[in-house]
Short mmCIF file of C-alpha atoms in Angstrom, two decimals:
data_model
loop_
_atom_site.label_atom_id
_atom_site.label_comp_id
_atom_site.label_asym_id
_atom_site.label_seq_id
_atom_site.Cartn_x
_atom_site.Cartn_y
_atom_site.Cartn_z
CA MET T 24 11.00 14.60 15.54
CA LYS T 25 14.15 12.78 16.58
CA THR T 26 13.23 9.01 16.17
CA ALA T 27 11.19 7.51 13.70
CA PHE T 28 10.27 3.73 12.66
CA ILE T 29 9.24 2.57 9.28
CA LEU T 30 7.52 -0.92 8.79
CA GLU T 31 7.85 -1.80 4.85
CA ASP T 32 9.01 -5.22 3.37
CA THR T 33 10.26 -3.68 0.39
CA PRO T 34 13.76 -2.57 0.31
CA GLU T 35 13.46 -0.14 -2.26
CA SER T 36 10.40 1.45 -0.93
CA GLN T 37 12.05 1.43 2.88
CA LEU T 38 14.83 3.54 1.22
CA TRP T 39 12.62 5.89 -0.39
CA LEU T 40 10.31 6.47 2.95
CA SER T 41 13.70 6.60 4.92
CA GLU T 42 14.60 9.86 2.48
CA VAL T 43 11.12 11.33 3.09
CA LEU T 44 11.62 11.19 6.97
CA HIS T 45 15.36 12.84 6.54
CA LYS T 46 13.93 15.51 4.13
CA SER T 47 11.14 16.43 6.48
CA PHE T 48 12.98 16.21 9.68
CA ALA T 49 16.83 16.89 9.65
CA GLY T 50 18.96 14.61 11.92
CA ILE T 51 16.25 12.21 12.59
CA SER T 52 17.17 8.52 13.92
CA ILE T 53 15.27 5.77 11.81
CA ALA T 54 14.79 2.10 12.83
CA ALA T 55 13.18 -0.28 10.05
CA ALA T 56 11.46 -3.69 9.85
CA ASN T 57 9.97 -5.54 6.87
CA ASN T 58 7.41 -7.66 8.80
CA ILE T 59 5.01 -7.68 11.76
CA ALA T 60 7.04 -9.94 14.45
CA GLN T 61 10.35 -8.17 13.60
CA ALA T 62 8.46 -4.51 14.00
CA ILE T 63 7.06 -5.72 17.58
CA ALA T 64 10.57 -6.92 18.53
CA VAL T 65 12.20 -3.69 17.39
CA ILE T 66 9.58 -1.17 19.05
CA SER T 67 9.15 -3.04 22.19
CA THR T 68 12.73 -2.96 22.98
CA GLY T 69 14.19 0.12 21.19
CA PRO T 70 13.86 3.70 22.12
CA PRO T 71 10.50 5.56 22.09
CA VAL T 72 9.20 6.30 18.57
CA ASP T 73 8.01 9.82 17.68
CA ILE T 74 6.67 9.05 14.36
CA ALA T 75 6.26 5.68 12.44
CA LEU T 76 5.25 5.01 8.86
CA ILE T 77 3.66 1.66 8.46
CA ASP T 78 2.76 -0.06 5.60
CA LEU T 79 -0.60 -2.36 5.49
CA SER T 80 0.34 -5.34 3.39
CA LEU T 81 2.77 -7.39 5.09
CA PRO T 82 4.31 -11.15 4.61
CA ASP T 83 2.80 -11.91 7.95
CA GLY T 84 -0.68 -9.78 8.18
CA SER T 85 -1.72 -6.11 8.23
CA GLY T 86 0.44 -3.25 9.58
CA ILE T 87 -3.00 -2.40 11.68
CA THR T 88 -1.34 -4.73 14.05
CA VAL T 89 1.28 -2.65 14.86
CA ILE T 90 -0.76 0.58 14.92
CA GLU T 91 -2.65 -0.92 17.51
CA TRP T 92 0.59 -1.66 19.37
CA PHE T 93 1.53 1.94 19.08
CA ASN T 94 -2.02 2.86 20.40
CA ARG T 95 -1.72 0.69 23.37
CA HIS T 96 1.94 1.12 24.44
CA SER T 97 3.29 4.11 23.00
CA PRO T 98 0.01 6.42 22.43
CA HIS T 99 2.39 9.64 22.01
CA THR T 100 3.81 8.05 18.41
CA ILE T 101 2.23 9.48 15.56
CA CYS T 102 1.72 6.73 13.32
CA VAL T 103 1.11 7.38 9.61
CA VAL T 104 -0.04 5.03 6.99
CA ALA T 105 2.30 4.77 3.78
CA SER T 106 0.37 2.44 1.12
CA ILE T 107 -0.67 2.08 -1.99
CA PHE T 108 -4.26 1.12 -1.10
CA ASP T 109 -6.71 4.27 -1.30
CA ASP T 110 -10.35 2.01 -0.84
CA ASP T 111 -12.26 1.91 2.23
CA ARG T 112 -11.47 -1.45 3.17
CA HIS T 113 -8.02 -0.34 4.22
CA ILE T 114 -8.39 3.46 4.98
CA PHE T 115 -11.05 3.15 7.74
CA PRO T 116 -9.74 0.23 9.69
CA ALA T 117 -6.48 1.76 10.02
CA LEU T 118 -7.69 5.15 10.81
CA ARG T 119 -10.08 3.67 13.43
CA ALA T 120 -7.28 1.46 14.90
CA GLY T 121 -5.44 4.72 15.74
CA ALA T 122 -3.29 5.95 12.64
CA HIS T 123 -2.97 9.85 12.58
CA GLY T 124 -2.60 10.01 9.06
CA TYR T 125 -2.88 8.29 5.56
CA LEU T 126 -0.28 8.84 2.78
CA LEU T 127 -0.17 6.98 -0.73
CA LYS T 128 2.98 6.24 -1.78
CA ASP T 129 2.25 6.89 -5.46
CA GLN T 130 2.82 10.70 -4.75
CA PRO T 131 6.11 12.46 -5.35
CA GLN T 132 8.69 12.56 -2.52
CA HIS T 133 7.94 16.49 -1.98
CA ALA T 134 4.17 15.93 -1.36
CA LEU T 135 4.99 13.31 1.25
CA VAL T 136 7.58 15.92 3.12
CA GLN T 137 4.86 18.72 2.70
CA ALA T 138 2.21 16.40 4.47
CA LEU T 139 4.61 15.23 7.24
CA ASN T 140 6.07 18.93 7.97
CA GLY T 141 2.24 19.70 8.29
CA ILE T 142 2.24 17.70 11.62
CA VAL T 143 4.61 20.55 13.52
CA THR T 144 1.62 22.80 13.08
CA GLY T 145 -1.07 20.50 13.85
CA GLN T 146 -2.33 19.41 10.31
CA PRO T 147 -3.20 15.48 9.87
CA PRO T 148 -1.04 14.07 7.19
CA LEU T 149 -3.40 12.95 4.44
CA SER T 150 -3.06 12.62 0.90
CA PRO T 151 -5.80 14.88 -1.20
CA ALA T 152 -7.36 11.64 -2.58
CA ILE T 153 -7.81 10.40 1.18
CA ALA T 154 -9.12 13.46 2.36
CA ARG T 155 -11.50 13.90 -0.21
CA LYS T 156 -12.77 10.14 0.60
CA LEU T 157 -13.15 10.99 4.18
CA LEU T 158 -15.44 13.82 3.17
CA ARG T 159 -17.67 11.74 1.10
CA HIS T 160 -17.84 9.25 3.71
CA PHE T 161 -18.87 11.81 6.34
CA HIS T 162 -21.66 13.23 3.88
CA GLU T 163 -23.22 9.44 3.40
CA PRO T 164 -26.44 8.87 5.70
CA TYR T 165 -25.18 7.59 8.99
CA SER T 166 -26.82 4.28 10.01
CA GLN T 167 -26.89 3.04 13.40
CA PRO T 168 -25.82 -0.52 14.12
CA SER T 169 -28.67 -2.46 15.21
CA GLN T 170 -28.57 -4.46 18.58
CA GLU T 171 -31.29 -6.85 17.20
CA LEU T 172 -28.86 -8.64 14.79
CA LEU T 173 -27.08 -10.13 17.58
CA THR T 174 -28.12 -12.67 20.17
CA GLU T 175 -27.77 -12.04 23.93
CA ARG T 176 -24.70 -14.33 24.11
CA GLU T 177 -23.14 -12.38 21.09
CA LYS T 178 -24.05 -8.95 22.78
CA GLU T 179 -22.24 -10.20 26.13
CA VAL T 180 -19.10 -11.32 24.22
CA LEU T 181 -19.03 -8.00 22.12
CA SER T 182 -19.27 -6.12 25.22
CA ILE T 183 -16.14 -8.03 26.61
CA ILE T 184 -13.73 -8.06 23.75
CA ALA T 185 -14.87 -4.33 22.83
CA LYS T 186 -13.21 -3.48 26.42
CA GLY T 187 -9.55 -5.18 24.92
CA MET T 188 -10.14 -8.49 26.54
CA THR T 189 -8.36 -11.60 24.68
CA MET T 190 -10.62 -14.40 23.52
CA ALA T 191 -8.80 -16.54 25.94
CA GLU T 192 -9.84 -14.18 28.87
CA THR T 193 -13.49 -13.82 27.63
CA ALA T 194 -13.70 -17.53 27.51
CA ASN T 195 -12.52 -17.59 31.08
CA MET T 196 -15.12 -14.84 32.12
CA LEU T 197 -17.91 -16.61 30.52
CA GLY T 198 -16.97 -20.40 31.28
CA LEU T 199 -16.84 -21.44 27.99
CA LYS T 200 -14.08 -22.82 25.51
CA ARG T 201 -11.76 -20.46 23.45
CA ASN T 202 -12.99 -22.03 20.27
CA THR T 203 -16.68 -21.31 21.08
CA ILE T 204 -15.73 -17.54 21.56
CA ALA T 205 -13.69 -17.58 18.24
CA GLY T 206 -16.96 -18.71 16.73
CA TYR T 207 -19.06 -16.08 18.34
CA VAL T 208 -16.47 -13.22 17.41
CA LYS T 209 -16.56 -14.51 13.74
CA GLU T 210 -20.27 -14.31 13.68
CA ILE T 211 -20.16 -10.96 15.45
CA TYR T 212 -17.86 -9.54 12.75
CA ARG T 213 -20.20 -11.03 10.12
CA LYS T 214 -23.51 -9.68 11.42
CA LEU T 215 -21.79 -6.19 11.94
CA ASN T 216 -19.94 -6.09 8.68
CA VAL T 217 -16.72 -5.37 10.49
CA SER T 218 -12.98 -6.80 10.24
CA SER T 219 -11.20 -5.84 12.95
CA ARG T 220 -11.48 -5.57 16.98
CA ALA T 221 -11.28 -1.70 16.37
CA GLU T 222 -14.13 -1.88 14.48
CA ALA T 223 -16.30 -4.07 16.62
CA ALA T 224 -15.19 -1.74 19.95
CA ILE T 225 -16.78 1.36 17.97
CA SER T 226 -20.25 -0.76 17.02
CA ALA T 227 -20.30 -1.60 20.59
CA GLN T 228 -19.69 1.95 21.84
CA LYS T 229 -22.47 2.94 19.42
CA MET T 230 -24.76 0.26 20.63
CA GLY T 231 -24.44 1.24 23.99
CA LEU T 232 -22.88 -1.91 25.34
CA ILE T 233 -19.76 -0.16 26.47
#
């Protein structure tokens, strides 16, 4: 690991995570940002990033946006969430968006260093509490999302946005207004009980729409 990026809005936490990276990878070069807009500007114009530590709760939105950016534009970057949140509402959307690991910031530094060092040998950087939650999740009975929940138009919209099309592009394809598509997307999210495009795409795939 030669280059790293930290997305964290608290200066103290940003410094703490920098220390973790320096202890994990000697001589690593680190860039940082404290909000999503600044992050996109830094990573889109700077050198390739080997590893990124990303907080989720930021002043201008969710760090998932930046994970998705890396997934599209720099798939080799190892994205690791560094958060205080250990609930399903934060964990699963982040992993579905492309995060390679999830670490809790309430652990001591040496625990995070050990987790990051495991990347070299192919071990996913997961805090023990997160690993246990993932195991419990996959032991739960599986439920297939039902197509019957959606109207034909909603299925059509879902199949398009699941392929990465924006709402404006979807509106142009279907000859509808962007606001109309936004309404369909909101209803699709509600019916499928999802909160992001990544989750919607997974549901579309399970339903055979893509």
